[in-house]
PDB file of C-alpha atoms in Angstrom:
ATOM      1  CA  UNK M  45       0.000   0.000   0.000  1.00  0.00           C
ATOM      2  CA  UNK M  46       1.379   3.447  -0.900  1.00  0.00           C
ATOM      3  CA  UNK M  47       2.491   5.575   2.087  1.00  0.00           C
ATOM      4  CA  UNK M  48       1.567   9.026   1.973  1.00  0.00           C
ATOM      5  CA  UNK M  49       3.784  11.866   1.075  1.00  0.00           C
ATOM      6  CA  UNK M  50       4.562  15.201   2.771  1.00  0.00           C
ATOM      7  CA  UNK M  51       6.416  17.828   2.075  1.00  0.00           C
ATOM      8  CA  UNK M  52       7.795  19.528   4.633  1.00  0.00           C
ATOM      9  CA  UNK M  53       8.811  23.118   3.747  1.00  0.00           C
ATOM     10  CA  UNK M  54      11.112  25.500   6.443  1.00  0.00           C
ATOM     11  CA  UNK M  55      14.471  27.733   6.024  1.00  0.00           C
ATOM     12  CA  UNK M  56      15.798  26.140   9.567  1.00  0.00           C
ATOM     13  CA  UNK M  57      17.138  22.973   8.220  1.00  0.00           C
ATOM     14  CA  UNK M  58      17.124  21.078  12.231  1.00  0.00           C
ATOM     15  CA  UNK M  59      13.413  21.763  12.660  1.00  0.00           C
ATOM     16  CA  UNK M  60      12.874  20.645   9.424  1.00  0.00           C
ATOM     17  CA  UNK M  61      14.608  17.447  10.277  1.00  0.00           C
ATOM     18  CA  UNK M  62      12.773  17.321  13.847  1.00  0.00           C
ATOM     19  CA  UNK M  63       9.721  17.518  12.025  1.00  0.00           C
ATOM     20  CA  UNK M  64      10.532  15.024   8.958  1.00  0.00           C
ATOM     21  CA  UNK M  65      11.690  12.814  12.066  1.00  0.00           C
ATOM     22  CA  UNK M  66       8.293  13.043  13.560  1.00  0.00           C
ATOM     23  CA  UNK M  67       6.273  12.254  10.333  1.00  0.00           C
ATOM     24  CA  UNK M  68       8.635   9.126   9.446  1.00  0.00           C
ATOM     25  CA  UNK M  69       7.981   7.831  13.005  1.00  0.00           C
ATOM     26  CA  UNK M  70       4.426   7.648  12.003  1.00  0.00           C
ATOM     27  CA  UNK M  71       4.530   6.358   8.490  1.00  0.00           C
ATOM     28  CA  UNK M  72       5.074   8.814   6.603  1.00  0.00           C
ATOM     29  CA  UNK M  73       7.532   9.408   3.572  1.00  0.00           C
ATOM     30  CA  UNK M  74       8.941  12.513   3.627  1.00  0.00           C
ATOM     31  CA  UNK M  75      10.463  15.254   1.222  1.00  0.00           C
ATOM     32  CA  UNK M  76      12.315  18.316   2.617  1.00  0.00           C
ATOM     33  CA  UNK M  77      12.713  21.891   1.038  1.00  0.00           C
ATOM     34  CA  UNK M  78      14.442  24.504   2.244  1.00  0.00           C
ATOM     35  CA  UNK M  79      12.742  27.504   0.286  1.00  0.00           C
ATOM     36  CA  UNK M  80       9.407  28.114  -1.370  1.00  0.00           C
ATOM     37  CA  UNK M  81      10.768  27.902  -4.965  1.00  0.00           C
ATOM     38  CA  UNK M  82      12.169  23.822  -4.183  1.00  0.00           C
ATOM     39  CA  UNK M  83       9.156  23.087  -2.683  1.00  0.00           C
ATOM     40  CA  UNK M  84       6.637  24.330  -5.799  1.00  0.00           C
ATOM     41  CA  UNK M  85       9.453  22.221  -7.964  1.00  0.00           C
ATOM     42  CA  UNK M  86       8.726  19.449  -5.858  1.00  0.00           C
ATOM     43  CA  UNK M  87       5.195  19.621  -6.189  1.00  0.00           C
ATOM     44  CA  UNK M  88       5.415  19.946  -9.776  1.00  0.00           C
ATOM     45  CA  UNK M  89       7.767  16.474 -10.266  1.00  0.00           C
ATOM     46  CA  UNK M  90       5.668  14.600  -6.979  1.00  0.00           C
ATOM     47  CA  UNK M  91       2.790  13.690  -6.091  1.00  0.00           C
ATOM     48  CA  UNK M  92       2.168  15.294  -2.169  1.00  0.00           C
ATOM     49  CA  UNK M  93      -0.708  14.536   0.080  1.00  0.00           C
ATOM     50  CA  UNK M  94      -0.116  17.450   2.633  1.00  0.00           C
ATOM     51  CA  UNK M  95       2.030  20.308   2.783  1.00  0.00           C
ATOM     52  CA  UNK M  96       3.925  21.265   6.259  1.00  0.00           C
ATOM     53  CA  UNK M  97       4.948  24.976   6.078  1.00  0.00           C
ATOM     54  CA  UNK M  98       6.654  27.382   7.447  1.00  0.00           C
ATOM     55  CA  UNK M  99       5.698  31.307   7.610  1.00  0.00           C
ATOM     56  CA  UNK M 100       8.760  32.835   7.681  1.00  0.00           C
ATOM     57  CA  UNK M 101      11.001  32.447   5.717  1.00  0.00           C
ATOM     58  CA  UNK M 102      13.376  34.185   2.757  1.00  0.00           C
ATOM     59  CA  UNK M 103      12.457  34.839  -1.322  1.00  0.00           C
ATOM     60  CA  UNK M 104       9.257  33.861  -0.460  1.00  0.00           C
ATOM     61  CA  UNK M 105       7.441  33.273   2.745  1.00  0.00           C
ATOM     62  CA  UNK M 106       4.745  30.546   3.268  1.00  0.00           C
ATOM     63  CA  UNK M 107       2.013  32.683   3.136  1.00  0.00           C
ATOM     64  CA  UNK M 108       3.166  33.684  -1.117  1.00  0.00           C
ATOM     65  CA  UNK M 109       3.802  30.096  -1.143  1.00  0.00           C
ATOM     66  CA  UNK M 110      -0.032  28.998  -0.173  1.00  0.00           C
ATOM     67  CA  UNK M 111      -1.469  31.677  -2.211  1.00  0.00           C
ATOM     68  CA  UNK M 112       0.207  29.158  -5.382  1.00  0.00           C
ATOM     69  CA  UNK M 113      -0.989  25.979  -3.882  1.00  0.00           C
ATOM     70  CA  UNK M 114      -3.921  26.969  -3.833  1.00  0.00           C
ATOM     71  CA  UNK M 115      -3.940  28.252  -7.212  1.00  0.00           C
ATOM     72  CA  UNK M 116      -2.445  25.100  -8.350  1.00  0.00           C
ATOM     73  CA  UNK M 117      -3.417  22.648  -6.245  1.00  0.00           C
ATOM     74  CA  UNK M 118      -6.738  23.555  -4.874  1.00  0.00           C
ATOM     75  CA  UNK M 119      -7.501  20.716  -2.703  1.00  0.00           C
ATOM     76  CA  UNK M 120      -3.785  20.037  -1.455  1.00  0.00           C
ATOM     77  CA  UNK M 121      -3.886  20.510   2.146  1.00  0.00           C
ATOM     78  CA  UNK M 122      -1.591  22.689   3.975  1.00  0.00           C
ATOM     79  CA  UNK M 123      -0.636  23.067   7.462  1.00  0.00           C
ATOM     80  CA  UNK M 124       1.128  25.839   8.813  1.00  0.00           C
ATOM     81  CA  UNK M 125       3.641  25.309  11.570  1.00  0.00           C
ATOM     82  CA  UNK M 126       4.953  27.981  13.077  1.00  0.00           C
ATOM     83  CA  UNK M 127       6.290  30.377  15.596  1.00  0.00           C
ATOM     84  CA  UNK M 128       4.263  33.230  14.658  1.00  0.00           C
ATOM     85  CA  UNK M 129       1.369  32.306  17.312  1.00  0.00           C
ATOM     86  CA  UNK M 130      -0.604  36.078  17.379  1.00  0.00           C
ATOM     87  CA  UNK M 131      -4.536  35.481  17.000  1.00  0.00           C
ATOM     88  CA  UNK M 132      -3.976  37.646  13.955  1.00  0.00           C
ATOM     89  CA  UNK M 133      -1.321  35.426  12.550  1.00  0.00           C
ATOM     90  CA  UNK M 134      -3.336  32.790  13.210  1.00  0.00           C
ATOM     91  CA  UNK M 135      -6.703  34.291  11.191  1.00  0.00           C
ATOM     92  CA  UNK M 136      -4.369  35.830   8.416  1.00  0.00           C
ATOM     93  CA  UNK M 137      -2.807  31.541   7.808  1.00  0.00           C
ATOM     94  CA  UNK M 138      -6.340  30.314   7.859  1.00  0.00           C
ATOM     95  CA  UNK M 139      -8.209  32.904   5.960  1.00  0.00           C
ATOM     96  CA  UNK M 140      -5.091  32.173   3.213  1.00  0.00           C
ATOM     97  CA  UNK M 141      -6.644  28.925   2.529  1.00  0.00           C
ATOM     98  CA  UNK M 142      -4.590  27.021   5.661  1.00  0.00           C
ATOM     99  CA  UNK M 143      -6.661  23.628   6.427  1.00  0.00           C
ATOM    100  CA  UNK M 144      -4.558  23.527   9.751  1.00  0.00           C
ATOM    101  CA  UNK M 145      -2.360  26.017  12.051  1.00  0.00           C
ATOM    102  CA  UNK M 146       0.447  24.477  14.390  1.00  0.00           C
ATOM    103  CA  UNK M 147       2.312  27.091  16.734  1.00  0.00           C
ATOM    104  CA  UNK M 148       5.758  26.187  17.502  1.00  0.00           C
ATOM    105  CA  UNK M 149       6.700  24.332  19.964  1.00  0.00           C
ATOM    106  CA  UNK M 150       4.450  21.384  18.846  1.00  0.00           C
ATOM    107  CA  UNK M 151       3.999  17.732  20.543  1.00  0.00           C
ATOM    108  CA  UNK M 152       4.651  15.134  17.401  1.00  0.00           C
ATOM    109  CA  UNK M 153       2.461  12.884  18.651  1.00  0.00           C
ATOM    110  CA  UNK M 154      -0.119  15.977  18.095  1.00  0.00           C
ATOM    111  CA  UNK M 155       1.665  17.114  15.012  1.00  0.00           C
ATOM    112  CA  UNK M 156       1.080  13.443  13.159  1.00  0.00           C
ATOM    113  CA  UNK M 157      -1.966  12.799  14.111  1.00  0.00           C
ATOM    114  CA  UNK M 158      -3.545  16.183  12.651  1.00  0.00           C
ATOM    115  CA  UNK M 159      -1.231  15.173   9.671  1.00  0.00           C
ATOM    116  CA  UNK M 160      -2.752  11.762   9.683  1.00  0.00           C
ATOM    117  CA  UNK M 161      -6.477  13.167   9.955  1.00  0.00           C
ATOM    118  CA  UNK M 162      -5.837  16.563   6.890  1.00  0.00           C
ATOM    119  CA  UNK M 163      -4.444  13.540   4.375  1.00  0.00           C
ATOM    120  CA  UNK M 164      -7.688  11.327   5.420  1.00  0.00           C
ATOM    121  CA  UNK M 165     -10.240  14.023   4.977  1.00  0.00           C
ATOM    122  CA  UNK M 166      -8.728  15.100   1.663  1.00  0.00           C
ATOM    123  CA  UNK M 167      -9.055  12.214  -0.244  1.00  0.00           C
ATOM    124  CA  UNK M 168      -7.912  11.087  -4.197  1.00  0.00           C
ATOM    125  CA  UNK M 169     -11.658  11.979  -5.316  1.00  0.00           C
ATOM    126  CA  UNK M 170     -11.786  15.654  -3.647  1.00  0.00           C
ATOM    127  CA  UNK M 171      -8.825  16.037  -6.122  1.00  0.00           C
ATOM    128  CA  UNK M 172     -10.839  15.486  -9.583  1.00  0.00           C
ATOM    129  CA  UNK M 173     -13.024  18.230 -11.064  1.00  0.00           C
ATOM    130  CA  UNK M 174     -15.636  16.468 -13.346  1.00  0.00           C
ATOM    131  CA  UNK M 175     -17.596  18.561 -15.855  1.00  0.00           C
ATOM    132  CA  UNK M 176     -19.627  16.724 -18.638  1.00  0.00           C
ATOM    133  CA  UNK M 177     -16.641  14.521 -20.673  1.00  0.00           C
ATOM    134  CA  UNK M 178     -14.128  16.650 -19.042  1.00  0.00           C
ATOM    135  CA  UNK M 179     -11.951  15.768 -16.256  1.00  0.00           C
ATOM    136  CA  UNK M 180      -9.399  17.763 -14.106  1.00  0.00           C
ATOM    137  CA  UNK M 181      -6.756  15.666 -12.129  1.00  0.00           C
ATOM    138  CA  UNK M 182      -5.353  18.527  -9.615  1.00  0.00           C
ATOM    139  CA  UNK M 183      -3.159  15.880  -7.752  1.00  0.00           C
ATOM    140  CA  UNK M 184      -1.836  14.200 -11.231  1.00  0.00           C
ATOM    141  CA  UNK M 185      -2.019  17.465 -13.076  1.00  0.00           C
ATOM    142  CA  UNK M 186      -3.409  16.096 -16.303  1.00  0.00           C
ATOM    143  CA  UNK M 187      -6.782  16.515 -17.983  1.00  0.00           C
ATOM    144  CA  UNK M 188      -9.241  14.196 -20.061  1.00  0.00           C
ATOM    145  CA  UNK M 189     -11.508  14.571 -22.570  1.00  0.00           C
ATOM    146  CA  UNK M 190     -13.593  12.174 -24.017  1.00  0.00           C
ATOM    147  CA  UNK M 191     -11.486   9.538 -22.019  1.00  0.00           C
ATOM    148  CA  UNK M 192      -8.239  10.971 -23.871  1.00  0.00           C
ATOM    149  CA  UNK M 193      -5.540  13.079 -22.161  1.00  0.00           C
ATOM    150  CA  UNK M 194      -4.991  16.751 -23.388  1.00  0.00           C
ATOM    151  CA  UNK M 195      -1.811  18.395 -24.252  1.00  0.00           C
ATOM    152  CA  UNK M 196      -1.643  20.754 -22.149  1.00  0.00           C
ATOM    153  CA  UNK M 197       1.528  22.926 -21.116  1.00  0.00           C
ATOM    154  CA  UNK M 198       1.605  23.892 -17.621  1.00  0.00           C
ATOM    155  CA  UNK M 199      -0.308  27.319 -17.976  1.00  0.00           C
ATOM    156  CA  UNK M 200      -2.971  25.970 -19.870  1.00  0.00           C
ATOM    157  CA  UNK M 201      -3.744  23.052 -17.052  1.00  0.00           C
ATOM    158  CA  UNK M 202      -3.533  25.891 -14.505  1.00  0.00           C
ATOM    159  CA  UNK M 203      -6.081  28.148 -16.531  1.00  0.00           C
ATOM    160  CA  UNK M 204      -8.472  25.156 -17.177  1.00  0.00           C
ATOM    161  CA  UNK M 205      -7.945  24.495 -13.216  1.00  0.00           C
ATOM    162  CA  UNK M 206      -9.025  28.103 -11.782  1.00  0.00           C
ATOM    163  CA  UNK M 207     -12.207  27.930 -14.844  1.00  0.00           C
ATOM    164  CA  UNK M 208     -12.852  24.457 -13.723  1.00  0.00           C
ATOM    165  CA  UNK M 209     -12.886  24.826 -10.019  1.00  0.00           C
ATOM    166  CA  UNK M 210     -15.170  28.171 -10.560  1.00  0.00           C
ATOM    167  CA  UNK M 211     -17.832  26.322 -13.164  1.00  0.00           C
ATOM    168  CA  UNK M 212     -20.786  28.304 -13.573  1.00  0.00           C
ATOM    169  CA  UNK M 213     -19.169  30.951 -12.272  1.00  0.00           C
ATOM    170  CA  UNK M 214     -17.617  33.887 -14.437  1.00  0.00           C
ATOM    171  CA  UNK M 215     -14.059  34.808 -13.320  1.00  0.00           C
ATOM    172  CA  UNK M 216     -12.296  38.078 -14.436  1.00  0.00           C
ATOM    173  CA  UNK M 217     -10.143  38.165 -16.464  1.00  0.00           C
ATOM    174  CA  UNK M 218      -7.806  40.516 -13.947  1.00  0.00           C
ATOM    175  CA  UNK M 219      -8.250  37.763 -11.518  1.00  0.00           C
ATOM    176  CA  UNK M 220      -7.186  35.035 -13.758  1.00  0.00           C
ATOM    177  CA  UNK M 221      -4.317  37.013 -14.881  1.00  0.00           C
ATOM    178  CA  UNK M 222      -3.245  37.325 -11.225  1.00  0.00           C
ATOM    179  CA  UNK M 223      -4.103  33.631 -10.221  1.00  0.00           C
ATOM    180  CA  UNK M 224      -2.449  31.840 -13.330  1.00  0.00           C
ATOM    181  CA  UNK M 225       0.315  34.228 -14.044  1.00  0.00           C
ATOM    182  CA  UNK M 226       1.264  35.444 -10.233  1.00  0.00           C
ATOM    183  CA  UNK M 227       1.406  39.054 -10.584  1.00  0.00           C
ATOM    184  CA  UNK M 228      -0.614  42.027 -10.166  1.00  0.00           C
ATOM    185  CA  UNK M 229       1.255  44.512 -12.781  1.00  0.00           C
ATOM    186  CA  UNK M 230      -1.773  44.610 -15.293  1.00  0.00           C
ATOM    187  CA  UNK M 231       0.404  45.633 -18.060  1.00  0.00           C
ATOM    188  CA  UNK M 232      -0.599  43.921 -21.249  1.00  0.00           C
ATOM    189  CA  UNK M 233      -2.419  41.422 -19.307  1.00  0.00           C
ATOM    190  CA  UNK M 234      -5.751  41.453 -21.340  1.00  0.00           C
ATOM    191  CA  UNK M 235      -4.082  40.739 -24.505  1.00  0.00           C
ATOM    192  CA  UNK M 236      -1.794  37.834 -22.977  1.00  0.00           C
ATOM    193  CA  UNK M 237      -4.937  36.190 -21.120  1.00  0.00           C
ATOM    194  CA  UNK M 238      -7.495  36.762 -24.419  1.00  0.00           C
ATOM    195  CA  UNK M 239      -4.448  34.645 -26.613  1.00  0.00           C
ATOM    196  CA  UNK M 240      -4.174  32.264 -23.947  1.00  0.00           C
ATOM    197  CA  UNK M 241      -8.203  31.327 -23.735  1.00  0.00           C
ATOM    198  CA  UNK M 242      -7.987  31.263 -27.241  1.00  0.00           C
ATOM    199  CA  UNK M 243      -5.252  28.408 -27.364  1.00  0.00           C
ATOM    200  CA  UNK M 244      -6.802  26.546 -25.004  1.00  0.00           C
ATOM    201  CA  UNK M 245     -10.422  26.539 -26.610  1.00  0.00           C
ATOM    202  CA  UNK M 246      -8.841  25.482 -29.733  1.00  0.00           C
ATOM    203  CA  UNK M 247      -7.053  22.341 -27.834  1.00  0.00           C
ATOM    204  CA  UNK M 248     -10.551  21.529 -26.555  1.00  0.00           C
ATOM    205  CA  UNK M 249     -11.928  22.291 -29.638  1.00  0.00           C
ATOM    206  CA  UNK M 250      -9.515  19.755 -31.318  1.00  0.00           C
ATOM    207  CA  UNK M 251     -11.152  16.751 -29.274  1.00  0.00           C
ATOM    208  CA  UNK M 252     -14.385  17.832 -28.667  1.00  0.00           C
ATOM    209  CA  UNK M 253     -15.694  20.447 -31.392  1.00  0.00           C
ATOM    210  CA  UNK M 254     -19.722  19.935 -30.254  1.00  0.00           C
ATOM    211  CA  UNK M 255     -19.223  21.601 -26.801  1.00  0.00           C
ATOM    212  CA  UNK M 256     -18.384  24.738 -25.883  1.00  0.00           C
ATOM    213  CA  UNK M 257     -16.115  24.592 -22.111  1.00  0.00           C
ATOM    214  CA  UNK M 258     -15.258  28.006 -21.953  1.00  0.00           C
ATOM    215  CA  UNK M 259     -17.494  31.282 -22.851  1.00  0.00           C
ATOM    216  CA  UNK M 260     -16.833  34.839 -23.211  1.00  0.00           C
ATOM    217  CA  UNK M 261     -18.982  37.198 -20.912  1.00  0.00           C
ATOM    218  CA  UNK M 262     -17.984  40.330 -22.443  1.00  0.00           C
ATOM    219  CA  UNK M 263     -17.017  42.954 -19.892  1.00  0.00           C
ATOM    220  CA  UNK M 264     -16.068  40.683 -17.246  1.00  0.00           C
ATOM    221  CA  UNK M 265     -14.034  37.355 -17.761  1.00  0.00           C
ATOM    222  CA  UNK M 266     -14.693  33.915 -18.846  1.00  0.00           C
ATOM    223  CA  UNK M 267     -16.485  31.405 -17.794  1.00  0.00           C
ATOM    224  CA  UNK M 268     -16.922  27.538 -18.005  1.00  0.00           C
ATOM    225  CA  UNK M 269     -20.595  26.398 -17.898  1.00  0.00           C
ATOM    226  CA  UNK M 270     -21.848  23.345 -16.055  1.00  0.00           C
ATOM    227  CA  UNK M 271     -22.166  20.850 -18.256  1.00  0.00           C
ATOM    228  CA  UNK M 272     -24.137  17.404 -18.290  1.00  0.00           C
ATOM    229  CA  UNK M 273     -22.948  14.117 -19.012  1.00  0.00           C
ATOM    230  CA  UNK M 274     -23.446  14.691 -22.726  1.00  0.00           C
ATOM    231  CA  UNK M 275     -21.796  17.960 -22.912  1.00  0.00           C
ATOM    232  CA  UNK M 276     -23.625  20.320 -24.967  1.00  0.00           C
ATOM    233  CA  UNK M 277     -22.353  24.071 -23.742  1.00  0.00           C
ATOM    234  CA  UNK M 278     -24.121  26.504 -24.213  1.00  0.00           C
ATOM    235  CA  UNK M 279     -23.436  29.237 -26.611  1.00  0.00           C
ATOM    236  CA  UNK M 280     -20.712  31.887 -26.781  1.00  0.00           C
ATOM    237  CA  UNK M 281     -21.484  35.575 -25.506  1.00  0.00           C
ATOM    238  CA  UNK M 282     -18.706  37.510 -28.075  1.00  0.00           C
ATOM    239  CA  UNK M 283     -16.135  34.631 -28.784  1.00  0.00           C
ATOM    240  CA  UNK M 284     -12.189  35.920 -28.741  1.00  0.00           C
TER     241      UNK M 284
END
């Protein structure tokens, strides 16, 4: 049976051991990163099933480091652990998208069994976004249609992910610009985002021409309707 994987992320490379010591104890396999950047490379490469982070820390602190996860890989969960024990810190981690918050000094029989409990409730099927013949695989990072796997470069799976996860829901175009791409500098951004919708409908296009996944609402953003079993989308409010 295959042991579940966390990631432990933290600048301090002895409490990262102490608490990659801790999780092995209780049957857990364990990957260590010292920085924010390592530990999105892991993800990319690894299949996770929880996320141990750190606040602090250099480049880019946990909190910048969630904010991806979650753009990524929605239904990954995360636990902070931490020193930073204020109520505010506490509300700030958890309103981030935090499914746990650990303050420093922790008990590892505590610390495994919360670990034990957030990989549990999460769940291989929580990880799959199903919309008519289309399937999302956040964990594996691939996505089907009509049974057959897409092409998809990394952008494009993390655009169909943020349209996916919002279905029937329009999302600006703004905020898909700052979800997908990671900044906020607007510069240019409509143009980039209209080219990259385009791409991708033609991908889906290329397997399954009948349906339209993802519609224009002029003014605002795009949006990917909820579809039935059959497909069938509905139509297009001013293509790009």
């Amino acid at each position: 049976m295959r042991r579940a994987v966390v990631l432990v992320v933290d600048d301090n490379p002895q409490m990262a051991m102490i608490v990659a010591m801790a999780l092995e104890t209780a049957a857990f396999d364990v990957l260590v990163a010292h920085d924010g950047a390592t530990a999105l490379n892991l993800l990319n490469t690894t299949r996770v099933d929880l996320v141990v982070l750190d606040i602090t820390m250099p480049a880019m602190d946990g909190l910048t480091v969630l904010g991806i996860i979650r753009t990524r890989w929605a239904h990954l969960p995360v636990m902070f652990l931490t020193g930073r024990d204020s109520p505010d810190d506490v509300v700030a981690g958890l309103e981030r998208g935090a499914d746990d918050y650990v303050v420093l000094p922790f008990h590892p029989r505590e610390l495994t069994l919360r670990a034990k409990a957030l990989v549990r409730r999460s769940g291989r099927d929580d990880r799959v976004i199903r919309n008519g013949k289309l399937t999302i695989d956040l964990a594996g990072r691939e996505a089907y249609l009509n049974g057959r796997r897409l092409e998809l470069s990394d952008l494009d799976f993390v655009v169909l992910s943020i349209l996916g996860r919002n279905r029937g829901a329009p999302v600006k175009w703004s905020d898909l610009w700052e979800q997908a791409w990671q900044t906020v500098d607007l510069h240019g951004a409509y143009d980039v985002v209209k080219s990259q919708i385009y791409r991708l409908r033609m991908k889906l296009a290329a397997v399954d021409p009948g349906t339209v996944y993802i519609r224009t609402i002029r003014g605002v953003g795009y949006l990917m309707p909820v579809l039935g079993e059959g497909g069938g989308g509905e139509g297009d409010d001013g293509l790009t």
